[in-house]
GROMACS .gro file of C-alpha atoms in nm:
model
  460
    1MET     CA    1   0.012  -0.043  -0.029
    2ALA     CA    2   0.118   0.316  -0.072
    3ARG     CA    3   0.231   0.562   0.234
    4HIS     CA    4  -0.014   0.871   0.302
    5LEU     CA    5   0.217   1.114   0.488
    6VAL     CA    6   0.253   1.078   0.889
    7HIS     CA    7   0.060   1.418   0.968
    8PRO     CA    8   0.297   1.462   1.279
    9THR     CA    9   0.089   1.731   1.482
   10THR     CA   10   0.172   1.976   1.753
   11ARG     CA   11   0.198   1.856   2.125
   12ASP     CA   12  -0.169   1.959   2.164
   13GLN     CA   13  -0.305   2.003   1.868
   14ILE     CA   14  -0.563   1.703   1.734
   15CYS     CA   15  -0.456   1.620   1.329
   16PRO     CA   16  -0.825   1.692   1.189
   17ALA     CA   17  -0.831   1.396   0.918
   18ARG     CA   18  -0.732   1.168   1.238
   19LYS     CA   19  -1.042   1.354   1.439
   20LEU     CA   20  -1.317   1.300   1.170
   21ALA     CA   21  -1.210   0.934   1.105
   22LEU     CA   22  -1.244   0.847   1.486
   23LEU     CA   23  -1.637   1.037   1.467
   24ALA     CA   24  -1.752   0.838   1.153
   25LEU     CA   25  -1.632   0.528   1.291
   26VAL     CA   26  -1.801   0.574   1.612
   27GLU     CA   27  -2.087   0.683   1.448
   28VAL     CA   28  -2.122   0.363   1.175
   29GLU     CA   29  -2.112   0.207   1.563
   30LYS     CA   30  -2.364   0.373   1.747
   31LYS     CA   31  -2.631   0.448   1.484
   32ALA     CA   32  -2.527   0.169   1.290
   33ALA     CA   33  -2.459   0.394   1.025
   34TYR     CA   34  -2.278   0.355   0.691
   35VAL     CA   35  -1.971   0.466   0.742
   36ASN     CA   36  -1.905   0.669   0.343
   37LEU     CA   37  -2.212   0.844   0.424
   38SER     CA   38  -2.109   0.911   0.785
   39LEU     CA   39  -1.749   1.003   0.620
   40ARG     CA   40  -1.942   1.236   0.294
   41GLU     CA   41  -2.162   1.431   0.607
   42LEU     CA   42  -1.790   1.467   0.850
   43LEU     CA   43  -1.649   1.616   0.523
   44ARG     CA   44  -1.918   1.773   0.434
   45GLN     CA   45  -1.930   1.986   0.737
   46LYS     CA   46  -1.564   1.996   0.848
   47ARG     CA   47  -1.417   2.109   0.507
   48LEU     CA   48  -1.058   2.005   0.541
   49PRO     CA   49  -0.732   2.040   0.295
   50ALA     CA   50  -0.752   1.753   0.031
   51LYS     CA   51  -0.466   1.567   0.169
   52GLU     CA   52  -0.681   1.551   0.524
   53ARG     CA   53  -0.970   1.438   0.261
   54ALA     CA   54  -0.766   1.168   0.178
   55MET     CA   55  -0.636   1.068   0.483
   56ALA     CA   56  -0.987   1.067   0.734
   57THR     CA   57  -1.124   0.890   0.423
   58ALA     CA   58  -0.867   0.611   0.365
   59PHE     CA   59  -0.851   0.582   0.783
   60ALA     CA   60  -1.188   0.556   0.827
   61LEU     CA   61  -1.251   0.270   0.525
   62GLY     CA   62  -0.994   0.056   0.583
   63ALA     CA   63  -1.035   0.031   0.948
   64THR     CA   64  -1.382  -0.009   0.917
   65LYS     CA   65  -1.290  -0.270   0.613
   66MET     CA   66  -1.031  -0.443   0.868
   67ARG     CA   67  -1.210  -0.422   1.154
   68LEU     CA   68  -1.230  -0.786   1.241
   69TYR     CA   69  -0.790  -0.857   1.211
   70LEU     CA   70  -0.734  -0.579   1.347
   71ASP     CA   71  -1.010  -0.656   1.672
   72HIS     CA   72  -0.791  -0.980   1.658
   73ILE     CA   73  -0.440  -0.773   1.701
   74ILE     CA   74  -0.585  -0.575   1.971
   75GLN     CA   75  -0.704  -0.787   2.220
   76HIS     CA   76  -0.353  -0.949   2.218
   77PHE     CA   77  -0.219  -0.665   2.398
   78CYS     CA   78  -0.551  -0.602   2.622
   79ASP     CA   79  -0.661  -0.736   2.889
   80TYR     CA   80  -1.024  -0.594   2.836
   81GLU     CA   81  -1.295  -0.760   2.605
   82LEU     CA   82  -1.309  -0.523   2.338
   83LYS     CA   83  -1.633  -0.499   2.400
   84GLU     CA   84  -1.651  -0.350   2.731
   85LEU     CA   85  -1.453  -0.091   2.628
   86PRO     CA   86  -1.564   0.256   2.539
   87LEU     CA   87  -1.696   0.362   2.221
   88PHE     CA   88  -1.408   0.607   2.127
   89VAL     CA   89  -1.163   0.416   2.283
   90ARG     CA   90  -1.251   0.095   2.078
   91ASN     CA   91  -1.248   0.314   1.809
   92ILE     CA   92  -0.919   0.489   1.911
   93LEU     CA   93  -0.779   0.141   1.884
   94ARG     CA   94  -0.871   0.022   1.570
   95LEU     CA   95  -0.717   0.314   1.432
   96ALA     CA   96  -0.437   0.300   1.566
   97ALA     CA   97  -0.336  -0.042   1.466
   98TYR     CA   98  -0.500   0.035   1.112
   99GLU     CA   99  -0.250   0.295   1.098
  100LEU     CA  100   0.091   0.108   1.231
  101ILE     CA  101  -0.027  -0.227   1.053
  102PHE     CA  102  -0.097  -0.130   0.703
  103PHE     CA  103   0.035   0.175   0.630
  104ARG     CA  104   0.364   0.154   0.864
  105HIS     CA  105   0.417   0.464   1.025
  106PRO     CA  106   0.641   0.506   1.349
  107ALA     CA  107   0.495   0.387   1.653
  108PRO     CA  108   0.584   0.695   1.876
  109ILE     CA  109   0.352   0.931   1.668
  110VAL     CA  110   0.102   0.687   1.606
  111GLY     CA  111   0.054   0.699   1.995
  112SER     CA  112   0.103   1.039   2.024
  113GLU     CA  113  -0.112   1.121   1.842
  114TYR     CA  114  -0.408   0.843   1.912
  115VAL     CA  115  -0.344   0.962   2.340
  116LYS     CA  116  -0.396   1.301   2.214
  117LEU     CA  117  -0.768   1.159   2.059
  118ALA     CA  118  -0.808   0.906   2.400
  119LYS     CA  119  -0.760   1.261   2.660
  120ARG     CA  120  -1.018   1.457   2.428
  121PHE     CA  121  -1.284   1.207   2.461
  122GLY     CA  122  -1.150   1.001   2.749
  123HIS     CA  123  -0.974   1.081   3.084
  124PRO     CA  124  -0.665   1.034   3.173
  125GLY     CA  125  -0.671   0.638   3.279
  126THR     CA  126  -0.850   0.542   2.887
  127ALA     CA  127  -0.538   0.809   2.786
  128ALA     CA  128  -0.272   0.611   3.005
  129LEU     CA  129  -0.414   0.229   2.827
  130VAL     CA  130  -0.427   0.386   2.463
  131ASN     CA  131  -0.027   0.476   2.520
  132ALA     CA  132   0.060   0.081   2.602
  133ILE     CA  133  -0.153  -0.076   2.400
  134VAL     CA  134   0.006   0.119   2.110
  135ARG     CA  135   0.351   0.096   2.192
  136ARG     CA  136   0.294  -0.310   2.290
  137MET     CA  137   0.123  -0.333   1.931
  138GLY     CA  138   0.425  -0.160   1.776
  139GLU     CA  139   0.703  -0.342   1.879
  140ARG     CA  140   0.485  -0.707   1.863
  141TRP     CA  141   0.167  -0.734   1.647
  142ARG     CA  142   0.390  -0.920   1.412
  143GLU     CA  143   0.387  -1.195   1.676
  144VAL     CA  144   0.025  -1.209   1.720
  145PRO     CA  145  -0.044  -1.550   1.700
  146ILE     CA  146  -0.323  -1.691   1.430
  147PRO     CA  147  -0.484  -2.008   1.364
  148SER     CA  148  -0.308  -2.155   1.054
  149LEU     CA  149  -0.505  -2.199   0.703
  150GLU     CA  150  -0.432  -2.636   0.752
  151ASP     CA  151  -0.573  -2.656   1.067
  152ASP     CA  152  -0.847  -2.400   1.101
  153PRO     CA  153  -0.930  -2.278   0.743
  154VAL     CA  154  -1.286  -2.092   0.851
  155ALA     CA  155  -1.073  -1.875   1.132
  156HIS     CA  156  -0.691  -1.816   0.916
  157ILE     CA  157  -0.926  -1.673   0.653
  158SER     CA  158  -1.223  -1.525   0.834
  159ILE     CA  159  -0.917  -1.339   1.036
  160THR     CA  160  -0.652  -1.273   0.817
  161THR     CA  161  -0.883  -1.161   0.535
  162SER     CA  162  -1.117  -0.968   0.798
  163HIS     CA  163  -1.452  -1.172   0.655
  164PRO     CA  164  -1.768  -1.315   0.917
  165GLN     CA  165  -1.706  -1.636   0.985
  166TRP     CA  166  -2.027  -1.761   0.818
  167MET     CA  167  -1.989  -1.617   0.531
  168VAL     CA  168  -1.655  -1.761   0.478
  169ARG     CA  169  -1.766  -2.152   0.588
  170ARG     CA  170  -2.032  -2.145   0.318
  171TRP     CA  171  -1.759  -1.971   0.080
  172LEU     CA  172  -1.543  -2.262   0.161
  173SER     CA  173  -1.834  -2.551   0.133
  174PHE     CA  174  -1.886  -2.385  -0.237
  175TRP     CA  175  -1.586  -2.341  -0.364
  176GLY     CA  176  -1.241  -2.505  -0.136
  177VAL     CA  177  -0.958  -2.276   0.038
  178ALA     CA  178  -0.837  -2.112  -0.268
  179GLU     CA  179  -1.062  -1.957  -0.411
  180THR     CA  180  -1.244  -1.881  -0.095
  181LEU     CA  181  -0.928  -1.703  -0.031
  182ALA     CA  182  -0.817  -1.556  -0.356
  183LEU     CA  183  -1.192  -1.444  -0.295
  184CYS     CA  184  -1.193  -1.232   0.048
  185ARG     CA  185  -0.847  -1.119  -0.055
  186ALA     CA  186  -0.996  -0.972  -0.392
  187ASN     CA  187  -1.242  -0.818  -0.178
  188ASN     CA  188  -0.994  -0.630   0.013
  189GLU     CA  189  -0.863  -0.449  -0.299
  190VAL     CA  190  -0.973  -0.151  -0.400
  191PRO     CA  191  -1.213  -0.166  -0.694
  192PRO     CA  192  -1.134   0.010  -1.062
  193LEU     CA  193  -1.346   0.326  -1.099
  194CYS     CA  194  -1.481   0.212  -1.484
  195ILE     CA  195  -1.728   0.479  -1.664
  196ARG     CA  196  -1.990   0.382  -1.885
  197VAL     CA  197  -1.932   0.633  -2.270
  198ASN     CA  198  -2.284   0.701  -2.348
  199LEU     CA  199  -2.260   0.586  -2.707
  200LYS     CA  200  -2.496   0.778  -2.850
  201TYR     CA  201  -2.335   1.127  -2.816
  202THR     CA  202  -2.023   1.019  -2.815
  203GLU     CA  203  -1.724   0.762  -2.859
  204ARG     CA  204  -1.510   0.583  -2.605
  205GLU     CA  205  -1.190   0.737  -2.769
  206LEU     CA  206  -1.310   1.108  -2.756
  207VAL     CA  207  -1.381   1.061  -2.384
  208ALA     CA  208  -1.022   0.938  -2.320
  209GLN     CA  209  -0.868   1.230  -2.483
  210VAL     CA  210  -1.061   1.432  -2.281
  211LEU     CA  211  -0.970   1.319  -1.934
  212GLU     CA  212  -0.583   1.214  -2.082
  213PHE     CA  213  -0.476   1.517  -1.862
  214CYS     CA  214  -0.736   1.436  -1.533
  215CYS     CA  215  -0.595   1.019  -1.503
  216ARG     CA  216  -0.307   0.911  -1.413
  217LYS     CA  217  -0.385   0.626  -1.642
  218ILE     CA  218  -0.656   0.570  -1.861
  219GLU     CA  219  -0.705   0.159  -2.004
  220PRO     CA  220  -1.026   0.060  -2.210
  221SER     CA  221  -1.186  -0.282  -2.103
  222PRO     CA  222  -1.111  -0.566  -2.330
  223TRP     CA  223  -1.464  -0.710  -2.287
  224VAL     CA  224  -1.717  -0.391  -2.229
  225PRO     CA  225  -1.684  -0.136  -2.621
  226GLU     CA  226  -1.809   0.154  -2.422
  227CYS     CA  227  -1.653   0.116  -2.086
  228LEU     CA  228  -1.320   0.276  -1.912
  229ARG     CA  229  -1.106   0.258  -1.668
  230LEU     CA  230  -0.923   0.517  -1.446
  231ASP     CA  231  -0.654   0.578  -1.265
  232THR     CA  232  -0.765   0.906  -1.081
  233THR     CA  233  -0.749   1.140  -0.762
  234CYS     CA  234  -1.021   1.317  -0.894
  235ASP     CA  235  -1.373   1.353  -0.741
  236VAL     CA  236  -1.532   1.181  -1.092
  237THR     CA  237  -1.849   1.404  -1.103
  238LYS     CA  238  -1.581   1.698  -1.128
  239LEU     CA  239  -1.431   1.534  -1.441
  240PRO     CA  240  -1.496   1.716  -1.785
  241GLY     CA  241  -1.813   1.597  -1.982
  242PHE     CA  242  -1.943   1.404  -1.635
  243ILE     CA  243  -2.191   1.675  -1.589
  244GLY     CA  244  -2.286   1.711  -1.942
  245GLY     CA  245  -2.366   1.374  -1.953
  246LEU     CA  246  -2.064   1.201  -2.209
  247PHE     CA  247  -2.006   0.918  -1.934
  248THR     CA  248  -2.163   0.772  -1.623
  249VAL     CA  249  -1.995   0.547  -1.348
  250GLN     CA  250  -2.039   0.173  -1.339
  251ASP     CA  251  -1.876  -0.133  -1.263
  252GLU     CA  252  -1.804  -0.293  -1.571
  253GLY     CA  253  -1.956  -0.649  -1.480
  254ALA     CA  254  -2.229  -0.447  -1.477
  255MET     CA  255  -2.255  -0.322  -1.765
  256LEU     CA  256  -2.243  -0.668  -1.946
  257VAL     CA  257  -2.560  -0.761  -1.770
  258PRO     CA  258  -2.786  -0.494  -2.001
  259TYR     CA  259  -2.664  -0.687  -2.351
  260LEU     CA  260  -2.844  -1.053  -2.248
  261LEU     CA  261  -3.137  -0.879  -2.372
  262GLU     CA  262  -3.015  -0.821  -2.683
  263PRO     CA  263  -3.198  -0.471  -2.663
  264LYS     CA  264  -3.331  -0.343  -2.992
  265PRO     CA  265  -3.449   0.034  -3.064
  266GLY     CA  266  -3.878  -0.046  -3.098
  267ASP     CA  267  -3.828  -0.294  -2.819
  268LEU     CA  268  -4.127  -0.302  -2.530
  269ILE     CA  269  -3.840  -0.335  -2.223
  270ILE     CA  270  -3.889  -0.290  -1.843
  271ASP     CA  271  -3.601  -0.283  -1.624
  272ALA     CA  272  -3.835  -0.395  -1.297
  273CYS     CA  273  -3.584  -0.317  -1.033
  274ALA     CA  274  -3.471  -0.058  -1.215
  275ALA     CA  275  -3.289   0.270  -0.920
  276PRO     CA  276  -3.085   0.401  -0.949
  277GLY     CA  277  -3.047   0.394  -1.319
  278GLY     CA  278  -2.761   0.244  -1.401
  279LYS     CA  279  -2.851  -0.070  -1.646
  280THR     CA  280  -3.165   0.133  -1.742
  281THR     CA  281  -2.978   0.373  -1.887
  282HIS     CA  282  -2.763   0.181  -2.024
  283ILE     CA  283  -3.013   0.016  -2.216
  284ALA     CA  284  -3.155   0.306  -2.366
  285GLU     CA  285  -2.756   0.377  -2.472
  286LEU     CA  286  -2.796   0.035  -2.662
  287THR     CA  287  -3.075   0.093  -2.814
  288LYS     CA  288  -3.012   0.431  -2.942
  289ASP     CA  289  -3.284   0.619  -2.721
  290GLU     CA  290  -3.555   0.472  -2.954
  291ALA     CA  291  -3.717   0.151  -2.764
  292GLU     CA  292  -4.004   0.185  -2.476
  293ILE     CA  293  -3.803   0.186  -2.139
  294ILE     CA  294  -4.057   0.148  -1.855
  295ALA     CA  295  -3.832   0.197  -1.527
  296VAL     CA  296  -4.021   0.046  -1.243
  297ASP     CA  297  -3.887   0.070  -0.913
  298THR     CA  298  -4.080   0.058  -0.530
  299HIS     CA  299  -3.978   0.363  -0.372
  300PRO     CA  300  -4.025   0.741  -0.491
  301SER     CA  301  -3.705   0.893  -0.349
  302ARG     CA  302  -3.499   0.573  -0.622
  303LEU     CA  303  -3.680   0.646  -0.860
  304LYS     CA  304  -3.615   1.063  -0.854
  305LEU     CA  305  -3.262   0.899  -0.916
  306VAL     CA  306  -3.313   0.735  -1.245
  307GLU     CA  307  -3.490   1.023  -1.400
  308GLU     CA  308  -3.155   1.197  -1.282
  309ASN     CA  309  -2.963   0.998  -1.423
  310ALA     CA  310  -3.155   1.003  -1.782
  311THR     CA  311  -3.196   1.387  -1.737
  312ARG     CA  312  -2.852   1.440  -1.769
  313LEU     CA  313  -2.755   1.074  -2.021
  314LYS     CA  314  -3.016   1.331  -2.224
  315LEU     CA  315  -3.200   0.986  -2.278
  316PHE     CA  316  -3.566   1.045  -2.343
  317SER     CA  317  -3.641   0.698  -2.441
  318ILE     CA  318  -3.731   0.611  -2.032
  319LYS     CA  319  -4.100   0.638  -1.829
  320THR     CA  320  -4.121   0.605  -1.473
  321LEU     CA  321  -4.343   0.392  -1.283
  322GLN     CA  322  -4.360   0.378  -0.876
  323GLY     CA  323  -4.478   0.074  -0.716
  324ASP     CA  324  -4.442  -0.292  -0.644
  325TRP     CA  325  -4.353  -0.506  -0.971
  326THR     CA  326  -4.507  -0.805  -0.833
  327GLU     CA  327  -4.841  -0.572  -0.809
  328LEU     CA  328  -4.754  -0.334  -1.133
  329ALA     CA  329  -4.683  -0.689  -1.324
  330GLU     CA  330  -5.034  -0.799  -1.421
  331GLN     CA  331  -5.135  -0.470  -1.660
  332PHE     CA  332  -4.863  -0.587  -1.855
  333VAL     CA  333  -4.977  -0.935  -1.931
  334ASN     CA  334  -4.774  -1.048  -2.270
  335ARG     CA  335  -4.695  -0.714  -2.419
  336ALA     CA  336  -4.345  -0.657  -2.303
  337ASP     CA  337  -4.070  -0.818  -2.554
  338LYS     CA  338  -3.790  -0.772  -2.276
  339VAL     CA  339  -3.779  -0.779  -1.872
  340LEU     CA  340  -3.504  -0.725  -1.683
  341LEU     CA  341  -3.468  -0.858  -1.384
  342ASP     CA  342  -3.216  -0.694  -1.194
  343VAL     CA  343  -3.350  -0.784  -0.825
  344PRO     CA  344  -3.277  -0.671  -0.439
  345CYS     CA  345  -3.011  -0.892  -0.290
  346SER     CA  346  -2.713  -0.954  -0.055
  347GLY     CA  347  -2.513  -0.783  -0.231
  348THR     CA  348  -2.231  -1.042  -0.155
  349GLY     CA  349  -2.057  -0.963  -0.473
  350THR     CA  350  -2.019  -0.593  -0.396
  351LEU     CA  351  -1.758  -0.623  -0.075
  352ARG     CA  352  -1.496  -0.411  -0.296
  353ARG     CA  353  -1.687  -0.092  -0.242
  354LYS     CA  354  -1.918  -0.114   0.041
  355VAL     CA  355  -1.641  -0.187   0.250
  356ASP     CA  356  -1.839  -0.187   0.610
  357ALA     CA  357  -2.134  -0.455   0.399
  358ARG     CA  358  -1.994  -0.746   0.524
  359TRP     CA  359  -2.104  -0.622   0.897
  360HIS     CA  360  -2.484  -0.577   0.803
  361LYS     CA  361  -2.487  -0.872   0.633
  362SER     CA  362  -2.650  -1.285   0.756
  363GLU     CA  363  -2.722  -1.624   0.653
  364GLU     CA  364  -3.081  -1.518   0.754
  365GLN     CA  365  -3.119  -1.281   0.490
  366VAL     CA  366  -2.969  -1.432   0.234
  367LYS     CA  367  -3.283  -1.677   0.290
  368GLU     CA  368  -3.483  -1.379   0.350
  369LEU     CA  369  -3.433  -1.210   0.020
  370ALA     CA  370  -3.437  -1.549  -0.221
  371ALA     CA  371  -3.802  -1.562  -0.083
  372LEU     CA  372  -3.871  -1.223  -0.242
  373GLN     CA  373  -3.640  -1.295  -0.572
  374GLU     CA  374  -3.821  -1.638  -0.663
  375GLN     CA  375  -4.201  -1.330  -0.624
  376LEU     CA  376  -4.046  -1.110  -0.876
  377LEU     CA  377  -3.957  -1.363  -1.119
  378GLU     CA  378  -4.274  -1.488  -1.144
  379ALA     CA  379  -4.443  -1.238  -1.134
  380SER     CA  380  -4.271  -1.175  -1.491
  381ALA     CA  381  -4.359  -1.508  -1.594
  382PRO     CA  382  -4.649  -1.361  -1.832
  383VAL     CA  383  -4.543  -1.015  -1.903
  384VAL     CA  384  -4.349  -1.136  -2.191
  385ARG     CA  385  -4.482  -1.230  -2.479
  386LYS     CA  386  -4.348  -1.594  -2.693
  387GLY     CA  387  -4.015  -1.559  -2.803
  388GLY     CA  388  -3.960  -1.271  -2.571
  389VAL     CA  389  -3.682  -1.274  -2.290
  390ILE     CA  390  -3.636  -1.238  -1.882
  391VAL     CA  391  -3.276  -1.169  -1.785
  392TYR     CA  392  -3.237  -1.275  -1.434
  393ALA     CA  393  -2.944  -1.061  -1.269
  394THR     CA  394  -2.757  -1.031  -0.873
  395CYS     CA  395  -2.478  -0.949  -0.760
  396SER     CA  396  -2.511  -1.182  -0.534
  397LEU     CA  397  -2.300  -1.455  -0.426
  398GLU     CA  398  -2.478  -1.702  -0.279
  399PRO     CA  399  -2.701  -1.973  -0.468
  400GLU     CA  400  -2.962  -2.008  -0.283
  401GLU     CA  401  -3.046  -1.622  -0.465
  402ASP     CA  402  -2.870  -1.700  -0.816
  403GLU     CA  403  -2.860  -2.021  -0.925
  404GLU     CA  404  -3.145  -2.215  -0.713
  405VAL     CA  405  -3.367  -1.959  -0.803
  406VAL     CA  406  -3.369  -1.978  -1.161
  407LYS     CA  407  -3.384  -2.337  -1.079
  408ALA     CA  408  -3.680  -2.382  -0.956
  409PHE     CA  409  -3.833  -2.132  -1.175
  410LEU     CA  410  -3.792  -2.305  -1.492
  411GLU     CA  411  -3.957  -2.613  -1.274
  412ARG     CA  412  -4.266  -2.410  -1.235
  413HIS     CA  413  -4.249  -2.305  -1.623
  414PRO     CA  414  -4.130  -2.488  -1.882
  415GLU     CA  415  -4.223  -2.262  -2.162
  416PHE     CA  416  -3.886  -2.092  -2.063
  417VAL     CA  417  -3.522  -2.211  -2.149
  418VAL     CA  418  -3.222  -2.111  -2.088
  419ASP     CA  419  -3.038  -1.949  -2.398
  420ASP     CA  420  -2.683  -1.974  -2.417
  421PRO     CA  421  -2.527  -1.596  -2.309
  422ARG     CA  422  -2.204  -1.613  -2.516
  423PRO     CA  423  -2.312  -1.501  -2.836
  424PHE     CA  424  -2.493  -1.177  -2.690
  425LEU     CA  425  -2.190  -1.004  -2.494
  426PRO     CA  426  -2.011  -0.818  -2.647
  427ALA     CA  427  -1.656  -1.023  -2.597
  428GLU     CA  428  -1.565  -1.358  -2.488
  429ILE     CA  429  -1.486  -1.367  -2.098
  430PRO     CA  430  -1.257  -1.620  -1.968
  431GLU     CA  431  -1.467  -1.866  -1.685
  432ALA     CA  432  -1.766  -1.675  -1.694
  433VAL     CA  433  -2.037  -1.885  -1.815
  434THR     CA  434  -2.124  -2.197  -1.648
  435GLN     CA  435  -2.189  -2.548  -1.763
  436GLU     CA  436  -2.595  -2.445  -1.731
  437GLY     CA  437  -2.589  -2.152  -1.898
  438PHE     CA  438  -2.521  -1.896  -1.651
  439LEU     CA  439  -2.297  -1.596  -1.644
  440ARG     CA  440  -2.106  -1.559  -1.352
  441LEU     CA  441  -1.805  -1.321  -1.274
  442TYR     CA  442  -1.582  -1.302  -0.960
  443PRO     CA  443  -1.382  -0.997  -0.817
  444HIS     CA  444  -1.057  -1.257  -0.817
  445LYS     CA  445  -1.089  -1.406  -1.173
  446HIS     CA  446  -1.266  -1.111  -1.334
  447THR     CA  447  -1.147  -0.817  -1.124
  448THR     CA  448  -1.554  -0.632  -1.119
  449ASP     CA  449  -1.825  -0.734  -0.855
  450GLY     CA  450  -1.986  -1.055  -0.846
  451VAL     CA  451  -2.248  -1.122  -1.076
  452PHE     CA  452  -2.469  -1.382  -1.136
  453ALA     CA  453  -2.712  -1.326  -1.472
  454VAL     CA  454  -2.947  -1.580  -1.681
  455ARG     CA  455  -3.124  -1.511  -2.006
  456LEU     CA  456  -3.484  -1.686  -1.993
  457ARG     CA  457  -3.602  -1.699  -2.331
  458LYS     CA  458  -3.956  -1.779  -2.384
  459VAL     CA  459  -4.076  -2.041  -2.591
  460GLY     CA  460  -4.463  -2.171  -2.510
   0.00000   0.00000   0.00000
């Protein structure tokens, strides 16, 4: 990992970036908030310089993502159970451990900075505790015992990659040790920033030229003809062309899903779970804005995001419809050419981007969502005409939400068949299509989010 500036402060001055990162972590734990939203609001209030903003963001996101590993290290040097420590002290120690281990900042400076925070948000006793633990960690954190991969693969992978044990245990049963370890490590890497060029109004090469001086590196996707991978420190919404609708931000894997629809001008296409509109607007672009696209979502505020994205991208073929798809579907019986069903899911394929998502999920949630997904797919069956297509998609890695939902649907609906997705993809993608004809993308294999998609064609 690249080193950040250490930013030591004067004797009594508290580092604003470290303080802000601490406040974000405390709010996350106290209110079950999401760290990115807490950070955004705190940064809006404080207006720190760019380097301080970057430092606060890196520390807060990193300590959140690696929390389980950090707690394992800290606990080794602490005589108290971490859950018994005051909320502020617990998170001060996490930030200190993160700085020591992942940024290799000098222990004396790290100790000094976090003792100041302990004095500010605790008392002399907690400050002394922080000082003692940070000093010991700085000298010996590498010696902390961790169960071996051979003896206890669940505990080893869970601790070293900071994933919940229930998640690791499931994945080990699906894929084995090597694949699970590779996936969990990939989930801790910073994902590439991908943009989707709006081919209705421009070309990929022209946008790359416009962005050349704002990015350290730009490379075209080998799989998606409208995708660019960017390496930039700039706020993407401030890049030239964003406000004008020349591109939008979207994961590379997500860009492949609308291709399975084979959307064409003149088609009636329903995006049944549309918000925030990334795939909806992509369908409009792929059809040259000449299809009839209906974007459905339950929440008015989220449906507004679809409208705002369509407006910025200057796409006019999208109409929005607010409501529950399981109730609205009956008004479209035998009318649609294509239905995209990008269902609500556990999102276990997006852990790279949502660093605290792993702590908000549970095995029970996976099973509960599967029931909803079956209902949404069932409601879609009568909507497509004969010869029409449903594309069922998730950003989940869990079979209960993916293969099992589709196989149960096919047993109930012999009038549908699975089409091989390869003829519809814009390029050949290694190890992306299963024997059953399902599209499966993984962070550790394809450097995309985890994606599942299947093309279901109505033949009867």
